Short mmCIF file of C-alpha atoms and ligand atoms in Angstrom, two decimals:
data_model
loop_
_atom_site.label_atom_id
_atom_site.label_comp_id
_atom_site.label_asym_id
_atom_site.label_seq_id
_atom_site.Cartn_x
_atom_site.Cartn_y
_atom_site.Cartn_z
CA UNK A 20 7.53 -27.70 -22.65
CA UNK A 21 7.80 -23.89 -23.25
CA UNK A 22 4.44 -23.20 -22.33
CA UNK A 23 4.24 -23.68 -18.60
CA UNK A 24 6.26 -23.44 -15.61
CA UNK A 25 6.27 -24.42 -12.52
CA UNK A 26 7.21 -23.41 -8.59
CA UNK A 27 8.10 -26.10 -6.36
CA UNK A 28 7.60 -25.64 -2.61
CA UNK A 29 10.36 -27.72 -0.68
CA UNK A 30 9.41 -28.76 2.79
CA UNK A 31 6.19 -31.03 2.81
CA UNK A 32 7.38 -31.63 -0.92
CA UNK A 33 10.80 -32.41 -1.72
CA UNK A 34 11.94 -32.96 1.40
CA UNK A 35 10.44 -33.75 5.08
CA UNK A 36 12.34 -32.42 7.87
CA UNK A 37 15.57 -34.59 7.56
CA UNK A 38 14.20 -36.85 5.26
CA UNK A 39 14.17 -36.62 1.43
CA UNK A 40 11.28 -37.59 -0.17
CA UNK A 41 11.70 -39.96 -3.23
CA UNK A 42 8.91 -38.56 -5.40
CA UNK A 43 10.10 -35.31 -4.91
CA UNK A 44 13.94 -36.26 -6.07
CA UNK A 45 12.11 -37.93 -9.33
CA UNK A 46 9.99 -35.09 -10.00
CA UNK A 47 12.94 -32.69 -10.53
CA UNK A 48 14.63 -34.85 -12.45
CA UNK A 49 11.19 -35.63 -14.90
CA UNK A 50 11.10 -31.37 -15.42
CA UNK A 51 15.01 -31.13 -15.65
CA UNK A 52 14.69 -33.37 -18.56
CA UNK A 53 11.61 -32.33 -20.05
CA UNK A 54 13.06 -28.54 -20.13
CA UNK A 55 10.64 -27.57 -18.03
CA UNK A 56 11.21 -23.77 -16.39
CA UNK A 57 10.63 -24.06 -12.94
CA UNK A 58 11.74 -22.50 -9.80
CA UNK A 59 11.81 -23.37 -6.00
CA UNK A 60 9.95 -21.70 -3.83
CA UNK A 61 10.03 -22.16 0.30
CA UNK A 62 8.67 -20.26 2.76
CA UNK A 63 12.00 -21.33 4.51
CA UNK A 64 14.83 -19.06 4.79
CA UNK A 65 17.61 -17.80 7.20
CA UNK A 66 20.70 -18.72 4.65
CA UNK A 67 22.03 -17.39 1.20
CA UNK A 68 20.05 -18.57 -1.71
CA UNK A 69 23.69 -20.41 -2.75
CA UNK A 70 23.96 -22.44 0.11
CA UNK A 71 20.69 -23.66 0.05
CA UNK A 72 21.13 -24.93 -3.19
CA UNK A 73 23.91 -26.83 -2.81
CA UNK A 74 21.94 -28.28 0.77
CA UNK A 75 19.31 -29.12 -2.07
CA UNK A 76 21.30 -30.31 -4.79
CA UNK A 77 22.87 -33.01 -2.28
CA UNK A 78 19.70 -34.21 -0.90
CA UNK A 79 18.56 -34.58 -4.55
CA UNK A 80 21.04 -36.17 -5.82
CA UNK A 81 20.70 -33.55 -8.72
CA UNK A 82 22.54 -30.04 -9.33
CA UNK A 83 20.07 -27.22 -7.90
CA UNK A 84 21.34 -23.55 -8.95
CA UNK A 85 20.76 -20.90 -6.74
CA UNK A 86 20.85 -18.51 -10.16
CA UNK A 87 22.91 -18.45 -13.00
CA UNK A 88 23.81 -15.30 -15.34
CA UNK A 89 23.02 -15.69 -19.38
CA UNK A 90 23.15 -13.11 -21.95
CA UNK A 91 22.97 -10.98 -19.32
CA UNK A 92 20.18 -12.23 -17.75
CA UNK A 93 20.14 -13.39 -13.93
CA UNK A 94 17.75 -16.59 -13.47
CA UNK A 95 16.83 -17.12 -9.61
CA UNK A 96 16.01 -20.65 -9.29
CA UNK A 97 16.02 -20.56 -5.86
CA UNK A 98 13.52 -18.35 -4.13
CA UNK A 99 13.73 -18.15 -0.71
CA UNK A 100 11.05 -16.16 1.52
CA UNK A 101 13.77 -13.36 2.19
CA UNK A 102 14.57 -13.06 -1.79
CA UNK A 103 11.89 -11.28 -3.12
CA UNK A 104 13.03 -8.61 0.60
CA UNK A 105 16.40 -7.85 -1.24
CA UNK A 106 15.17 -4.44 -3.44
CA UNK A 107 14.73 -3.56 -0.14
CA UNK A 108 18.39 -2.85 0.58
CA UNK A 109 18.12 0.23 -2.03
CA UNK A 110 15.65 2.27 0.75
CA UNK A 111 17.33 0.91 3.99
CA UNK A 112 21.02 0.87 5.24
CA UNK A 113 22.58 2.30 3.38
CA UNK A 114 24.38 5.38 5.05
CA UNK A 115 27.18 5.27 7.79
CA UNK A 116 24.12 6.28 10.04
CA UNK A 117 21.68 3.48 9.65
CA UNK A 118 21.51 -0.17 10.27
CA UNK A 119 18.38 -2.74 9.93
CA UNK A 120 17.92 -5.45 12.97
CA UNK A 121 17.43 -8.80 11.01
CA UNK A 122 15.45 -11.39 13.05
CA UNK A 123 16.39 -14.96 12.41
CA UNK A 124 20.02 -17.01 12.72
CA UNK A 125 23.01 -15.63 12.46
CA UNK A 126 23.58 -17.07 8.47
CA UNK A 127 20.78 -14.62 7.84
CA UNK A 128 23.38 -11.03 8.16
CA UNK A 129 25.68 -12.88 5.42
CA UNK A 130 22.14 -12.65 3.08
CA UNK A 131 21.24 -9.60 4.23
CA UNK A 132 24.94 -8.14 3.09
CA UNK A 133 24.88 -10.08 -0.17
CA UNK A 134 21.81 -8.18 -0.96
CA UNK A 135 23.39 -5.24 -0.09
CA UNK A 136 22.45 -3.52 2.96
CA UNK A 137 25.58 -1.97 4.78
CA UNK A 138 24.81 -2.15 7.97
CA UNK A 139 22.55 -5.43 8.93
CA UNK A 140 22.55 -6.43 13.01
CA UNK A 141 21.03 -9.14 15.63
CA UNK A 142 19.92 -9.07 18.58
CA UNK A 143 23.03 -10.78 20.19
CA UNK A 144 24.93 -7.71 18.61
CA UNK A 145 22.72 -5.37 20.94
CA UNK A 146 22.54 -7.85 23.73
CA UNK A 147 26.20 -7.99 23.55
CA UNK A 148 26.31 -4.01 24.32
CA UNK A 149 23.60 -4.12 27.02
CA UNK A 150 23.16 -7.50 28.31
CA UNK A 151 20.11 -5.83 30.34
CA UNK A 152 18.20 -5.94 27.60
CA UNK A 153 17.36 -9.51 27.93
CA UNK A 154 18.61 -10.62 31.29
CA UNK A 155 17.53 -14.24 31.59
CA UNK A 156 19.81 -16.21 29.63
CA UNK A 157 23.18 -16.27 30.62
CA UNK A 158 25.08 -17.92 27.84
CA UNK A 159 28.05 -16.45 26.21
CA UNK A 160 27.41 -14.12 23.88
CA UNK A 161 30.07 -14.02 20.92
CA UNK A 162 28.90 -11.29 19.10
CA UNK A 163 30.87 -7.46 18.73
CA UNK A 164 28.72 -4.88 19.79
CA UNK A 165 26.76 -2.98 17.38
CA UNK A 166 27.71 1.01 17.07
CA UNK A 167 24.18 2.13 19.06
CA UNK A 168 24.82 5.94 17.30
CA UNK A 169 23.43 4.04 14.06
CA UNK A 170 19.84 4.13 14.00
CA UNK A 171 18.21 0.70 13.02
CA UNK A 172 15.75 2.37 10.39
CA UNK A 173 13.74 -0.90 10.01
CA UNK A 174 13.13 -4.45 11.13
CA UNK A 175 13.32 -6.98 8.67
CA UNK A 176 12.51 -10.43 9.83
CA UNK A 177 14.48 -12.99 7.32
CA UNK A 178 13.54 -16.09 9.05
CA UNK A 179 12.40 -17.98 12.42
CA UNK A 180 13.49 -16.17 15.73
CA UNK A 181 15.88 -18.32 17.58
CA UNK A 182 14.58 -16.39 20.96
CA UNK A 183 10.98 -15.52 21.02
CA UNK A 184 11.25 -13.66 24.33
CA UNK A 185 14.52 -11.72 23.33
CA UNK A 186 13.51 -10.77 19.78
CA UNK A 187 10.01 -9.79 21.05
CA UNK A 188 11.66 -7.17 23.62
CA UNK A 189 14.05 -6.07 21.35
CA UNK A 190 11.81 -5.19 18.84
CA UNK A 191 9.11 -3.46 20.75
CA UNK A 192 12.02 -1.33 22.20
CA UNK A 193 12.91 -0.27 18.73
CA UNK A 194 9.31 0.01 17.76
CA UNK A 195 8.92 2.24 21.02
CA UNK A 196 12.45 4.30 20.37
CA UNK A 197 12.03 4.92 16.31
CA UNK A 198 15.27 2.96 16.28
CA UNK A 199 16.88 4.56 18.69
CA UNK A 200 19.46 2.28 20.58
CA UNK A 201 21.05 4.86 22.38
CA UNK A 202 17.24 5.29 24.19
CA UNK A 203 17.36 1.49 24.62
CA UNK A 204 20.23 0.79 26.59
CA UNK A 205 21.44 4.04 28.13
CA UNK A 206 19.67 4.46 31.31
CA UNK A 207 19.96 8.51 31.35
CA UNK A 208 17.13 8.37 28.37
CA UNK A 209 14.64 7.09 31.31
CA UNK A 210 12.14 9.93 30.29
CA UNK A 211 11.41 8.27 26.83
CA UNK A 212 9.78 5.05 28.81
CA UNK A 213 6.58 6.51 27.66
CA UNK A 214 7.56 7.05 24.10
CA UNK A 215 5.07 3.79 23.11
CA UNK A 216 1.98 6.29 23.68
CA UNK A 217 3.06 7.93 20.13
CA UNK A 218 2.64 5.11 18.16
CA UNK A 219 4.21 2.85 16.12
CA UNK A 220 7.88 4.49 14.98
CA UNK A 221 9.45 1.92 12.92
CA UNK A 222 8.55 -0.06 9.73
CA UNK A 223 8.78 -4.10 10.21
CA UNK A 224 8.58 -6.16 7.55
CA UNK A 225 8.27 -10.08 7.72
CA UNK A 226 9.89 -12.90 4.81
CA UNK A 227 6.58 -15.25 5.76
CA UNK A 228 3.37 -15.94 7.67
CA UNK A 229 3.41 -19.34 7.70
CA UNK A 230 1.74 -20.43 11.40
CA UNK A 231 2.99 -23.74 11.12
CA UNK A 232 5.30 -25.99 9.14
CA UNK A 233 5.78 -29.81 8.72
CA UNK A 234 8.90 -31.84 9.61
CA UNK A 235 9.37 -35.50 10.48
CA UNK A 236 7.78 -35.06 13.60
CA UNK A 237 3.81 -36.14 14.06
CA UNK A 238 2.79 -32.75 15.18
CA UNK A 239 3.74 -29.48 12.97
CA UNK A 240 6.21 -27.08 14.38
CA UNK A 241 5.46 -23.01 15.01
CA UNK A 242 6.99 -21.29 12.24
CA UNK A 243 7.01 -16.92 11.62
CA UNK A 244 3.40 -16.12 11.84
CA UNK A 245 3.25 -17.86 15.24
CA UNK A 246 6.20 -15.50 16.13
CA UNK A 247 4.18 -12.80 14.57
CA UNK A 248 0.75 -13.58 16.59
CA UNK A 249 2.71 -13.75 20.02
CA UNK A 250 4.48 -10.33 18.97
CA UNK A 251 1.11 -8.29 18.18
CA UNK A 252 -0.54 -9.92 21.38
CA UNK A 253 1.87 -8.25 23.62
CA UNK A 254 2.53 -5.11 21.33
CA UNK A 255 -0.90 -4.73 21.90
CA UNK A 256 -0.72 -5.09 25.32
CA UNK A 257 1.98 -2.99 25.86
CA UNK A 258 0.82 0.14 23.40
CA UNK A 259 -2.77 0.18 24.82
CA UNK A 260 -4.16 -1.79 22.23
CA UNK A 261 -2.39 -0.32 19.04
CA UNK A 262 -2.36 -2.54 16.16
CA UNK A 263 1.13 -3.62 14.65
CA UNK A 264 1.47 -2.42 11.02
CA UNK A 265 3.92 -4.46 9.10
CA UNK A 266 4.67 -5.64 5.30
CA UNK A 267 4.97 -9.29 4.63
CA UNK A 268 6.94 -11.06 1.94
CA UNK A 269 6.81 -15.03 1.33
CA UNK A 270 3.76 -17.06 -0.50
CA UNK A 271 0.87 -16.33 -0.66
CA UNK A 272 1.91 -12.59 -0.97
CA UNK A 273 1.48 -10.83 -4.30
CA UNK A 274 5.17 -9.75 -4.09
CA UNK A 275 6.85 -13.17 -4.29
CA UNK A 276 4.51 -14.93 -7.21
CA UNK A 277 5.49 -11.46 -9.07
CA UNK A 278 9.27 -12.22 -8.21
CA UNK A 279 8.45 -16.08 -8.85
CA UNK A 280 6.58 -15.24 -12.20
CA UNK A 281 9.47 -13.19 -13.92
CA UNK A 282 12.11 -15.91 -12.73
CA UNK A 283 10.06 -18.23 -14.56
CA UNK A 284 9.81 -16.31 -17.55
CA UNK A 285 13.88 -15.53 -17.32
CA UNK A 286 14.73 -19.21 -17.30
CA UNK A 287 12.03 -19.71 -20.13
CA UNK A 288 13.60 -17.06 -22.19
CA UNK A 289 17.18 -19.22 -21.37
CA UNK A 290 15.74 -22.40 -22.25
CA UNK A 291 13.58 -21.48 -25.68
CA UNK A 292 14.62 -17.59 -26.29
CA UNK A 293 14.10 -14.06 -26.09
CA UNK A 294 10.29 -14.24 -26.85
CA UNK A 295 9.41 -16.81 -24.18
CA UNK A 296 10.42 -13.93 -21.86
CA UNK A 297 7.00 -12.52 -23.13
CA UNK A 298 4.65 -15.63 -23.31
CA UNK A 299 1.26 -14.52 -22.35
CA UNK A 300 -0.34 -18.05 -23.04
CA UNK A 301 2.07 -19.36 -20.29
CA UNK A 302 0.73 -21.64 -17.64
CA UNK A 303 2.23 -21.17 -14.05
CA UNK A 304 1.81 -24.18 -11.47
CA UNK A 305 2.29 -23.29 -7.73
CA UNK A 306 2.41 -26.98 -6.25
CA UNK A 307 2.83 -27.52 -3.10
CA UNK A 308 1.41 -28.76 0.75
CA UNK A 309 0.61 -25.72 2.58
CA UNK A 310 -3.18 -24.76 2.03
CA UNK A 311 -2.98 -21.65 3.71
CA UNK A 312 0.55 -20.36 1.54
CA UNK A 313 1.23 -22.25 -1.49
CA UNK A 314 -2.48 -23.10 -2.71
CA UNK A 315 -3.84 -19.91 -1.58
CA UNK A 316 -0.78 -18.06 -3.09
CA UNK A 317 -0.99 -19.98 -6.69
CA UNK A 318 -5.12 -19.22 -6.70
CA UNK A 319 -4.77 -15.75 -6.02
CA UNK A 320 -1.77 -14.89 -8.59
CA UNK A 321 -4.42 -16.97 -11.32
CA UNK A 322 -1.90 -19.92 -11.71
CA UNK A 323 -2.90 -23.85 -10.68
CA UNK A 324 -2.74 -24.56 -7.66
CA UNK A 325 -1.75 -28.51 -6.98
CA UNK A 326 -1.85 -29.49 -3.63
CA UNK A 327 0.00 -32.57 -2.06
CA UNK A 328 -0.72 -34.88 1.06
CA UNK A 329 3.35 -35.29 1.81
CA UNK A 330 3.01 -32.67 4.36
CA UNK A 331 0.83 -30.16 6.14
CA UNK A 332 -2.51 -30.94 4.56
CA UNK A 333 -4.15 -33.22 7.01
CA UNK A 334 -6.76 -33.88 4.57
CA UNK A 335 -10.46 -32.42 4.48
CA UNK A 336 -11.85 -29.54 2.54
CA UNK A 337 -9.17 -27.10 0.70
CA UNK A 338 -9.33 -24.74 -1.75
CA UNK A 339 -6.55 -26.49 -4.78
CA UNK A 340 -7.37 -26.79 -8.51
CA UNK A 341 -5.99 -30.19 -7.71
CA UNK A 342 -4.94 -32.83 -5.11
CA UNK A 343 -2.63 -35.34 -5.15
CA UNK A 344 -0.79 -37.75 -3.02
CA UNK A 345 3.11 -36.73 -4.11
CA UNK A 346 4.91 -34.46 -5.97
CA UNK A 347 5.63 -37.02 -8.55
CA UNK A 348 2.20 -37.82 -9.06
CA UNK A 349 1.65 -34.01 -9.88
CA UNK A 350 4.45 -34.56 -12.90
CA UNK A 351 1.90 -36.84 -14.60
CA UNK A 352 -1.32 -35.39 -14.78
CA UNK A 353 -1.92 -34.54 -18.72
CA UNK A 354 -1.57 -30.60 -19.34
CA UNK A 355 -4.88 -29.99 -20.41
CA UNK A 356 -6.34 -31.43 -16.95
CA UNK A 357 -4.33 -28.94 -15.10
CA UNK A 358 -7.14 -26.47 -14.54
O1 LIG B 407 7.56 -21.42 7.09
C1 LIG B 407 8.50 -22.70 7.23
C2 LIG B 407 8.98 -23.17 5.94
O2 LIG B 407 10.06 -23.99 6.38
C3 LIG B 407 8.18 -23.61 5.11
O3 LIG B 407 8.81 -23.85 3.68
O4 LIG B 407 9.45 -25.18 1.49
O5 LIG B 407 7.01 -25.32 2.23
O6 LIG B 407 7.89 -23.11 1.75
P1 LIG B 407 7.85 -24.31 2.59
MG1 LIG B 408 5.84 -26.64 2.27
#
């Protein structure tokens, strides 16, 4: 089983909201027993890789590692949407004078710190300095006030915004001021109100562009892509028609598939020796429920795409190489029929 590698999507393939799909449990047990190098490749996130691996291990009743160290190789096994963004820590937030704004729940900050960002900050830490930034929600703010003398060098959306209104306001404030929080919160800087006319002043990165995702409810839920859609609309109106410039990670984008391929190859090398690292004949399979992310991404990467019917996909036309009822069925398709 050295000649194949598999990337399993999580939501809609292995689990569905609070529920575990039994076919998913059996599929993971099969690939582990057959020593197939695989990764879990999700557009979900908002936590550390270690925590996600622990959560899934419990749900799937089988040990899932986030990564493992072998012969000085780091084998990534749990790839969250923001995992490939870790390399940005070399570029931003390395000095005392620069922070990065992280969008997503509080645990995203822990992930950012683990990636090496020295000063990641959350929206709540800006509101702790100045609640008038988003004066419509009067919940208790338990955050430490951020240091406004530290400039925000980039905005990194790691996960779904917990408060779209608050985060769209703060992101636009930072885009318009080049990340200078003093010009956001100090009234004396009112002369800078017209700054947005000189264009976007700050880079912004998103960890995935999924518009919806699937849990146990009948209708799909909004994902990060729908937040981006709302932000683009507001920013365009605010800036007199400018288009928001951003960089996208996650499925279906190339950096994420390059990262996943390297992770699979490294896993193969651990199982089958160093030669397996460079195996040009390896077939890669991307199994997922979302035609726009999992199938599009696998197709663009030149992998075999396998669409399952247990998640977002609701029937009709699709671009997948294979369509199966569930992930366990994908395990039963003979390798020679796979593309
Ligand atoms: O983008 C929403 C996220 O929950 C999708 O996760 O595992 O289906 O890529 P997954
Ligand atoms: Mg999915």
